[in-house]
Short mmCIF file of C-alpha atoms and ligand atoms in Angstrom, two decimals:
data_model
loop_
_atom_site.label_atom_id
_atom_site.label_comp_id
_atom_site.label_asym_id
_atom_site.label_seq_id
_atom_site.Cartn_x
_atom_site.Cartn_y
_atom_site.Cartn_z
CA MET A 10 113.55 41.92 168.40
CA THR A 11 111.16 44.01 166.28
CA PRO A 12 112.63 45.27 163.04
CA PRO A 13 113.08 49.01 162.72
CA GLU A 14 110.02 50.72 161.25
CA VAL A 15 112.09 52.65 158.78
CA GLU A 16 115.11 51.37 156.90
CA PRO A 17 118.26 53.17 158.00
CA PRO A 18 119.30 55.65 155.32
CA ALA A 19 121.76 54.32 152.74
CA ALA A 20 125.20 55.89 152.86
CA SER A 21 124.61 59.25 151.22
CA PRO A 22 126.86 60.58 148.47
CA PRO A 23 129.07 63.55 149.40
CA ALA A 24 126.87 66.60 149.90
CA ALA A 25 126.82 68.85 146.86
CA SER A 26 126.61 72.56 147.51
CA PRO A 27 123.02 73.80 147.12
CA PRO A 28 122.27 74.46 143.45
CA ALA A 29 122.36 78.12 142.43
CA ALA A 30 118.84 79.43 141.84
CA ALA A 31 119.44 79.70 138.08
CA SER A 32 120.29 76.00 137.66
CA ARG A 33 117.53 74.55 139.81
CA ARG A 34 115.31 71.87 138.29
CA ARG A 35 111.70 72.77 137.54
CA SER A 36 110.38 70.51 140.32
CA THR A 37 112.52 72.49 142.81
CA VAL A 38 111.44 75.84 141.36
CA ALA A 39 107.78 74.83 141.84
CA VAL A 40 108.48 74.43 145.56
CA ALA A 41 111.03 77.19 146.18
CA ALA A 42 110.19 80.20 144.00
CA GLY A 43 108.02 83.12 145.07
CA ARG A 44 108.67 82.86 148.80
CA PRO A 45 109.55 85.65 151.22
CA ALA A 46 113.32 86.06 151.75
CA HIS A 47 114.88 84.00 154.55
CA ARG A 48 114.95 86.22 157.63
CA PRO A 49 114.64 85.09 161.24
CA GLY A 50 110.96 85.10 162.07
CA ALA A 51 109.81 85.67 158.47
CA PRO A 52 106.78 83.70 157.26
CA VAL A 53 107.57 80.82 154.92
CA ASN A 54 104.57 81.57 152.69
CA GLN A 55 103.41 84.78 151.07
CA GLY A 56 100.10 85.59 152.73
CA ILE A 57 96.75 86.51 151.20
CA GLU A 58 96.79 90.29 150.79
CA MET A 59 93.19 91.49 151.05
CA THR A 60 93.19 95.16 150.15
CA SER A 61 91.95 97.19 147.21
CA THR A 62 94.05 100.26 147.96
CA TYR A 63 97.34 101.29 149.57
CA VAL A 64 98.53 104.30 151.56
CA LEU A 65 99.79 106.92 149.12
CA GLY A 66 103.48 107.67 148.89
CA GLY A 67 104.73 104.18 147.99
CA GLU A 68 105.02 102.28 144.69
CA GLN A 69 101.73 100.56 145.38
CA GLU A 70 98.57 102.64 145.02
CA TYR A 71 95.63 100.51 143.83
CA LEU A 72 95.22 96.77 143.37
CA ARG A 73 94.18 96.83 139.70
CA GLY A 74 97.02 99.25 138.97
CA GLN A 75 100.09 97.69 140.53
CA GLY A 76 98.88 94.31 141.79
CA SER A 77 99.63 92.82 145.20
CA ALA A 78 102.33 90.81 146.93
CA SER A 79 100.10 87.71 146.51
CA TRP A 80 99.98 88.20 142.74
CA ARG A 81 103.72 88.76 142.57
CA ALA A 82 104.54 85.54 144.46
CA PHE A 83 102.40 83.56 141.99
CA GLU A 84 103.76 85.42 138.94
CA GLU A 85 107.39 84.98 140.00
CA THR A 86 106.89 81.25 140.42
CA LEU A 87 105.05 80.62 137.14
CA GLY A 88 107.46 82.96 135.31
CA GLU A 89 110.45 81.02 136.56
CA LEU A 90 108.82 77.70 135.63
CA GLU A 91 108.14 78.82 132.05
CA GLY A 92 111.36 80.82 131.66
CA GLY A 93 109.67 84.21 131.23
CA ARG A 94 107.61 86.82 133.07
CA ALA A 95 104.03 86.03 134.07
CA VAL A 96 100.93 88.22 134.31
CA ALA A 97 98.03 86.69 136.29
CA PHE A 98 94.40 87.00 135.18
CA GLY A 99 91.01 86.09 136.62
CA SER A 100 90.53 83.06 134.33
CA GLY A 101 92.14 81.29 131.41
CA MET A 102 89.70 83.03 129.06
CA ALA A 103 90.60 86.45 130.52
CA ALA A 104 94.25 85.67 129.77
CA ILE A 105 93.43 84.51 126.24
CA ALA A 106 91.24 87.57 125.61
CA ALA A 107 94.03 89.87 126.86
CA VAL A 108 96.35 88.45 124.19
CA LEU A 109 93.77 88.64 121.37
CA GLU A 110 92.59 92.14 122.30
CA GLY A 111 96.08 93.44 121.59
CA LEU A 112 95.77 92.67 117.87
CA PRO A 113 95.20 95.59 115.52
CA VAL A 114 91.81 95.42 113.76
CA GLY A 115 92.09 93.45 110.52
CA SER A 116 94.86 91.13 111.74
CA THR A 117 94.97 87.58 110.44
CA VAL A 118 95.05 84.84 113.09
CA ILE A 119 95.93 81.20 112.44
CA ALA A 120 94.59 78.62 114.86
CA GLY A 121 94.24 74.84 114.99
CA GLN A 122 91.20 73.03 113.67
CA ALA A 123 91.03 71.24 117.03
CA LEU A 124 90.95 73.90 119.74
CA TYR A 125 89.63 74.51 123.24
CA SER A 126 85.94 75.42 122.81
CA GLY A 127 86.22 78.79 124.59
CA THR A 128 89.14 79.94 122.46
CA SER A 129 87.37 78.71 119.35
CA ALA A 130 84.18 80.61 120.26
CA LEU A 131 86.10 83.80 121.09
CA LEU A 132 87.97 83.69 117.76
CA ASP A 133 84.65 83.12 115.93
CA GLU A 134 83.15 86.10 117.72
CA GLN A 135 86.11 88.35 116.88
CA LEU A 136 85.76 87.20 113.27
CA ALA A 137 81.99 87.90 113.24
CA LEU A 138 82.63 91.39 114.66
CA GLY A 139 85.00 92.06 111.80
CA ARG A 140 87.98 92.52 114.10
CA ILE A 141 90.14 89.69 112.74
CA SER A 142 90.31 87.27 109.87
CA LEU A 143 90.85 83.67 110.78
CA ARG A 144 92.51 80.68 109.12
CA ARG A 145 92.18 77.27 110.73
CA ALA A 146 94.82 74.59 110.05
CA GLU A 147 95.68 71.03 111.05
CA LEU A 148 98.62 72.05 113.23
CA ASP A 149 99.77 68.46 113.86
CA ASP A 150 100.59 68.23 110.12
CA THR A 151 103.73 70.41 110.16
CA THR A 152 104.11 70.66 106.37
CA ALA A 153 100.49 71.66 105.84
CA ALA A 154 100.56 74.10 108.79
CA VAL A 155 103.74 75.80 107.51
CA ALA A 156 102.06 76.28 104.11
CA VAL A 157 99.05 77.92 105.81
CA ILE A 158 101.40 80.18 107.84
CA ARG A 159 103.28 81.26 104.66
CA ALA A 160 100.09 81.96 102.66
CA ASP A 161 98.82 85.51 102.09
CA PRO A 162 97.61 87.59 103.77
CA ARG A 163 100.43 87.42 106.30
CA PRO A 164 99.29 86.34 109.74
CA ALA A 165 99.92 88.56 112.76
CA LEU A 166 99.47 85.74 115.21
CA VAL A 167 99.73 81.94 115.22
CA TRP A 168 97.79 80.29 118.06
CA LEU A 169 99.11 76.84 118.99
CA GLU A 170 97.38 74.51 121.37
CA THR A 171 99.41 71.37 122.03
CA PRO A 172 98.15 68.82 122.72
CA ALA A 173 94.96 70.14 121.14
CA ASN A 174 91.61 69.75 122.82
CA PRO A 175 90.08 67.15 122.61
CA LEU A 176 91.93 65.19 119.90
CA VAL A 177 95.25 65.21 121.84
CA THR A 178 97.17 65.99 118.63
CA VAL A 179 100.69 67.40 119.01
CA ALA A 180 102.11 70.50 117.28
CA ASP A 181 105.84 70.89 116.60
CA VAL A 182 106.37 74.21 118.39
CA ALA A 183 109.92 74.92 117.13
CA ALA A 184 109.08 74.22 113.46
CA LEU A 185 105.88 76.27 113.50
CA ALA A 186 107.46 79.13 115.47
CA ALA A 187 110.31 79.33 112.94
CA ALA A 188 107.81 79.53 110.04
CA ALA A 189 105.72 82.14 111.88
CA HIS A 190 108.73 84.31 112.65
CA GLU A 191 109.80 84.21 108.99
CA VAL A 192 106.57 86.03 108.12
CA GLY A 193 106.67 88.31 111.18
CA ALA A 194 103.89 86.63 113.18
CA ARG A 195 103.77 86.33 116.96
CA VAL A 196 103.44 82.77 118.31
CA VAL A 197 101.21 81.96 121.27
CA VAL A 198 101.10 78.51 122.88
CA ASP A 199 98.28 77.45 125.18
CA ASN A 200 100.33 75.30 127.58
CA THR A 201 97.46 74.41 129.92
CA TRP A 202 97.51 70.67 129.19
CA ASN A 203 101.26 70.08 129.30
CA THR A 204 102.28 72.50 132.06
CA PRO A 205 105.87 73.84 132.13
CA LEU A 206 107.05 70.58 133.68
CA VAL A 207 106.31 68.77 130.42
CA LEU A 208 106.82 71.52 127.80
CA ARG A 209 108.38 74.98 127.94
CA PRO A 210 107.20 76.65 124.73
CA LEU A 211 109.37 79.78 125.17
CA GLU A 212 112.46 77.53 124.89
CA HIS A 213 111.14 76.32 121.51
CA GLY A 214 110.67 79.82 120.08
CA ALA A 215 107.15 80.75 121.21
CA ASP A 216 106.68 84.43 122.11
CA VAL A 217 103.79 84.05 124.53
CA VAL A 218 102.41 81.23 126.69
CA VAL A 219 98.87 81.24 128.06
CA HIS A 220 97.46 79.11 130.86
CA SER A 221 94.16 78.18 132.30
CA VAL A 222 95.62 78.09 135.83
CA THR A 223 92.26 76.54 136.77
CA LYS A 224 93.57 73.19 135.54
CA TYR A 225 96.91 71.53 136.43
CA LEU A 226 98.68 74.51 137.98
CA ALA A 227 96.04 75.04 140.68
CA GLY A 228 95.23 71.34 140.41
CA HIS A 229 92.26 70.83 142.75
CA SER A 230 89.17 71.90 140.75
CA ASP A 231 88.40 74.59 143.32
CA LEU A 232 89.05 77.88 141.50
CA LEU A 233 89.32 79.67 138.15
CA MET A 234 92.41 81.64 137.22
CA GLY A 235 94.60 82.34 134.19
CA ALA A 236 98.02 83.66 133.24
CA VAL A 237 100.11 84.86 130.32
CA VAL A 238 103.90 84.39 130.24
CA CYS A 239 106.32 86.09 127.84
CA ARG A 240 109.99 87.04 127.60
CA ALA A 241 109.91 90.47 125.95
CA ASP A 242 109.60 93.40 128.38
CA ALA A 243 107.44 95.29 125.88
CA VAL A 244 104.93 92.42 125.66
CA HIS A 245 104.91 92.07 129.44
CA ALA A 246 104.20 95.79 129.86
CA GLU A 247 101.46 95.59 127.21
CA LEU A 248 99.75 92.72 129.07
CA GLU A 249 99.95 94.44 132.46
CA GLN A 250 98.47 97.55 130.86
CA ARG A 251 95.61 95.52 129.34
CA ARG A 252 94.84 93.94 132.74
CA ARG A 253 94.86 97.40 134.30
CA LEU A 254 92.50 98.76 131.61
CA THR A 255 90.11 95.83 131.17
CA GLY A 256 90.18 94.62 134.78
CA GLY A 257 90.44 90.84 134.34
CA ILE A 258 92.27 90.55 137.66
CA PRO A 259 92.67 87.42 139.81
CA GLY A 260 91.28 87.24 143.34
CA ALA A 261 93.64 87.17 146.32
CA LEU A 262 92.35 83.83 147.63
CA GLU A 263 92.53 82.26 144.16
CA THR A 264 96.09 83.48 143.68
CA TYR A 265 97.10 82.04 147.04
CA LEU A 266 95.45 78.67 146.34
CA ALA A 267 96.93 78.50 142.84
CA LEU A 268 100.44 79.01 144.21
CA ARG A 269 99.73 76.40 146.89
CA GLY A 270 98.72 74.07 144.07
CA ILE A 271 101.94 74.73 142.14
CA ARG A 272 103.96 73.58 145.17
CA THR A 273 102.85 69.98 144.50
CA LEU A 274 102.66 70.24 140.70
CA ALA A 275 105.69 68.03 140.07
CA VAL A 276 104.49 65.10 142.20
CA ARG A 277 100.93 65.41 140.93
CA MET A 278 102.07 65.46 137.29
CA GLU A 279 104.42 62.52 137.83
CA ARG A 280 101.66 60.36 139.28
CA ALA A 281 98.91 61.47 136.88
CA GLN A 282 101.19 60.98 133.89
CA ALA A 283 102.27 57.52 135.03
CA ASN A 284 98.59 56.58 135.50
CA ALA A 285 97.75 57.94 132.03
CA GLY A 286 100.51 55.84 130.43
CA VAL A 287 99.22 52.62 132.02
CA LEU A 288 95.56 53.35 131.26
CA ALA A 289 96.28 54.35 127.65
CA GLU A 290 97.97 51.00 127.02
CA ARG A 291 95.20 49.00 128.66
CA LEU A 292 92.46 50.94 126.85
CA ALA A 293 94.25 50.31 123.54
CA GLU A 294 93.92 46.54 124.19
CA HIS A 295 90.24 46.71 125.23
CA PRO A 296 87.72 45.27 122.75
CA ALA A 297 85.20 48.10 123.40
CA VAL A 298 87.76 50.76 122.41
CA ALA A 299 88.30 51.67 118.74
CA ARG A 300 91.17 54.13 119.21
CA VAL A 301 93.23 55.72 121.99
CA ARG A 302 94.66 59.21 121.49
CA TYR A 303 97.70 59.68 123.72
CA PRO A 304 101.16 60.79 122.53
CA GLY A 305 102.82 58.48 125.05
CA LEU A 306 101.75 55.45 122.97
CA SER A 307 104.59 54.57 120.59
CA ASP A 308 102.21 54.26 117.61
CA ASP A 309 100.45 57.57 118.26
CA PRO A 310 100.87 60.08 115.38
CA GLY A 311 102.13 62.70 117.89
CA HIS A 312 104.62 60.42 119.62
CA ALA A 313 107.82 61.37 117.79
CA VAL A 314 107.34 65.14 118.10
CA ALA A 315 106.22 64.88 121.73
CA ALA A 316 109.18 62.65 122.62
CA ARG A 317 111.54 65.21 121.06
CA GLN A 318 110.11 68.44 122.49
CA GLN A 319 108.74 67.31 125.88
CA ASP A 320 109.68 65.82 129.22
CA GLY A 321 106.89 63.25 129.29
CA PHE A 322 103.47 63.04 127.65
CA GLY A 323 101.07 64.63 130.12
CA ALA A 324 97.97 63.11 131.70
CA MET A 325 95.22 63.94 129.19
CA LEU A 326 94.00 61.24 126.84
CA SER A 327 90.95 60.62 124.70
CA PHE A 328 89.51 57.34 123.47
CA ASP A 329 86.92 56.52 120.83
CA VAL A 330 84.54 53.69 121.67
CA HIS A 331 82.71 51.27 119.39
CA GLY A 332 78.96 51.91 119.20
CA GLY A 333 78.83 55.70 118.84
CA ALA A 334 77.58 58.47 121.07
CA ALA A 335 75.00 56.36 122.90
CA VAL A 336 77.61 53.87 124.13
CA ALA A 337 80.02 56.71 125.04
CA ASP A 338 77.25 58.39 127.07
CA ARG A 339 76.49 55.11 128.85
CA ILE A 340 80.17 54.72 129.81
CA CYS A 341 80.26 58.25 131.23
CA ALA A 342 77.08 57.51 133.20
CA ALA A 343 78.40 54.16 134.50
CA VAL A 344 81.63 55.31 136.16
CA GLU A 345 81.54 55.39 139.95
CA LEU A 346 84.99 56.56 141.07
CA ILE A 347 85.76 58.71 138.03
CA THR A 348 83.55 61.81 137.87
CA PRO A 349 81.55 62.65 134.75
CA ALA A 350 82.30 66.36 134.54
CA THR A 351 83.84 68.93 132.27
CA SER A 352 87.25 70.52 133.02
CA LEU A 353 90.53 68.75 133.73
CA GLY A 354 93.82 68.85 135.55
CA GLY A 355 92.59 68.22 139.09
CA VAL A 356 93.75 65.47 141.44
CA GLU A 357 90.49 63.60 140.70
CA SER A 358 89.84 61.86 137.39
CA LEU A 359 87.16 63.36 135.13
CA ILE A 360 85.61 62.06 131.92
CA GLU A 361 83.35 63.62 129.35
CA ARG A 362 82.01 62.98 125.85
CA ARG A 363 83.18 66.13 124.13
CA GLY A 364 81.03 65.73 121.01
CA ARG A 365 78.03 66.76 123.12
CA TYR A 366 79.23 70.36 122.64
CA PRO A 367 78.14 71.65 119.21
CA ILE A 368 81.35 73.70 118.91
CA ASP A 369 83.57 70.64 119.53
CA ALA A 370 81.47 68.64 117.05
CA ALA A 371 81.88 71.44 114.48
CA ASN A 372 85.65 71.41 115.09
CA GLY A 373 85.81 67.74 114.08
CA THR A 374 85.40 65.84 117.35
CA PRO A 375 84.06 62.32 116.71
CA ASP A 376 80.78 61.76 118.57
CA ASN A 377 82.13 58.56 120.18
CA LEU A 378 85.20 60.28 121.71
CA ILE A 379 85.58 60.35 125.49
CA ARG A 380 88.05 62.80 126.98
CA PHE A 381 89.74 61.55 130.12
CA SER A 382 91.60 63.79 132.57
CA VAL A 383 93.58 61.18 134.48
CA GLY A 384 93.99 61.99 138.16
CA ILE A 385 96.28 60.77 140.90
CA GLU A 386 94.14 57.97 142.36
CA HIS A 387 95.60 54.45 142.50
CA VAL A 388 95.85 53.24 138.92
CA GLU A 389 94.23 49.87 139.69
CA ASP A 390 91.17 51.57 141.18
CA LEU A 391 90.89 53.73 138.05
CA TRP A 392 91.24 50.71 135.78
CA GLY A 393 88.71 48.75 137.86
CA ASP A 394 86.18 51.56 137.47
CA LEU A 395 86.83 52.01 133.75
CA SER A 396 86.61 48.27 133.09
CA GLN A 397 83.28 47.93 134.87
CA ALA A 398 81.91 51.01 133.01
CA LEU A 399 83.09 49.65 129.63
CA ALA A 400 81.52 46.27 130.44
CA ALA A 401 78.24 47.84 131.67
CA ALA A 402 77.87 49.89 128.47
C1 LIG B 1634 89.98 75.36 130.45
C2 LIG B 1634 90.83 75.83 129.34
C3 LIG B 1634 90.86 77.19 128.98
C4 LIG B 1634 89.97 78.24 129.63
O1 LIG B 1634 90.31 78.47 130.95
P1 LIG B 1634 89.29 79.00 132.09
O2 LIG B 1634 90.17 79.05 133.29
O3 LIG B 1634 88.17 78.01 132.17
O4 LIG B 1634 88.81 80.33 131.65
C5 LIG B 1634 91.73 77.56 127.96
N1 LIG B 1634 92.51 76.66 127.34
C6 LIG B 1634 92.49 75.35 127.65
C7 LIG B 1634 93.38 74.42 126.91
C8 LIG B 1634 91.66 74.90 128.67
O5 LIG B 1634 91.65 73.58 128.96
#
């Protein structure tokens, strides 16, 4: 007799009543939020609404003005995941610019020394135009960062990126938000790398969360999009107004694909994060590697804070190799499965030597540092490729 192909199901525990929407876990919200109401014959997915204008007489008049049903499905889902209200933008940088443009001229901004290159360049430009003054701080050193926040002139905004690009340093969001609020500053967290499945900054006191939706949320390296999430109605209205006025709107297809990506966010993050944990430990043992930067390693400087404030450690890591930039470049050229490319957060693994960007070098990135966006491939295939590239270099 042939054995059954599938094991019979184990006796199931008594059925619990379906969880009320408010108490659902984040992995359920990612799947269930932002869908049309259950009605016989209703579509299960919100469709792609391709129209610039609407028949007069309703609430909806023009796409840039009131948005579309596609935008709302995405915004509802991301808002519920972060615990706030989301406003979608055409890219991560459009979302970041929308937040910075709201600052009165002359405001002081505090940002990390390690910072995503686009944000860093935009802040430098705003500084050069005389619109803001800027103080950079080592945000992973909580004591030092609090001192910078308390110094005069009082900051209007504290910009936290955690983990920071590309050093993968961790900021203590609750401690820094408390210090910022003492001096009346607004706190923004760029949550692109962690995603709301790993960290929910609004729960730790942040006022605003920004995302490059391009990365983990959309998850397939096939579009650019951004979003801002906040709790306060006034801030939400301000951001919608800025999108209306400056026009950094998302496309309908992008919004649809980004929401489709969010549906599998939990399983993608689980797998990518598990892969990152294994690879970080193996890299740390490898003779060609001088240092691994990943908060999931128990001896990483960011480990304690990350373990306290997060559900997991994400799937971004960096490692410094012996032999400098030349060896790092050879490793990036020698990989065959992993793709040498910028960006991150897709299902496929990407690596890059970040010091090749002058702005990252100026922000303190060692020239032998390789940033690794760990994907969802089989971990042994990833390790096989990395090992052969490390050996070849
Ligand atoms: C990519 C990225 C951005 C910019 O997003 P775009 O969608 O490329 O405009 C901002 N912050 C972080 C942390 C990023 O990784």
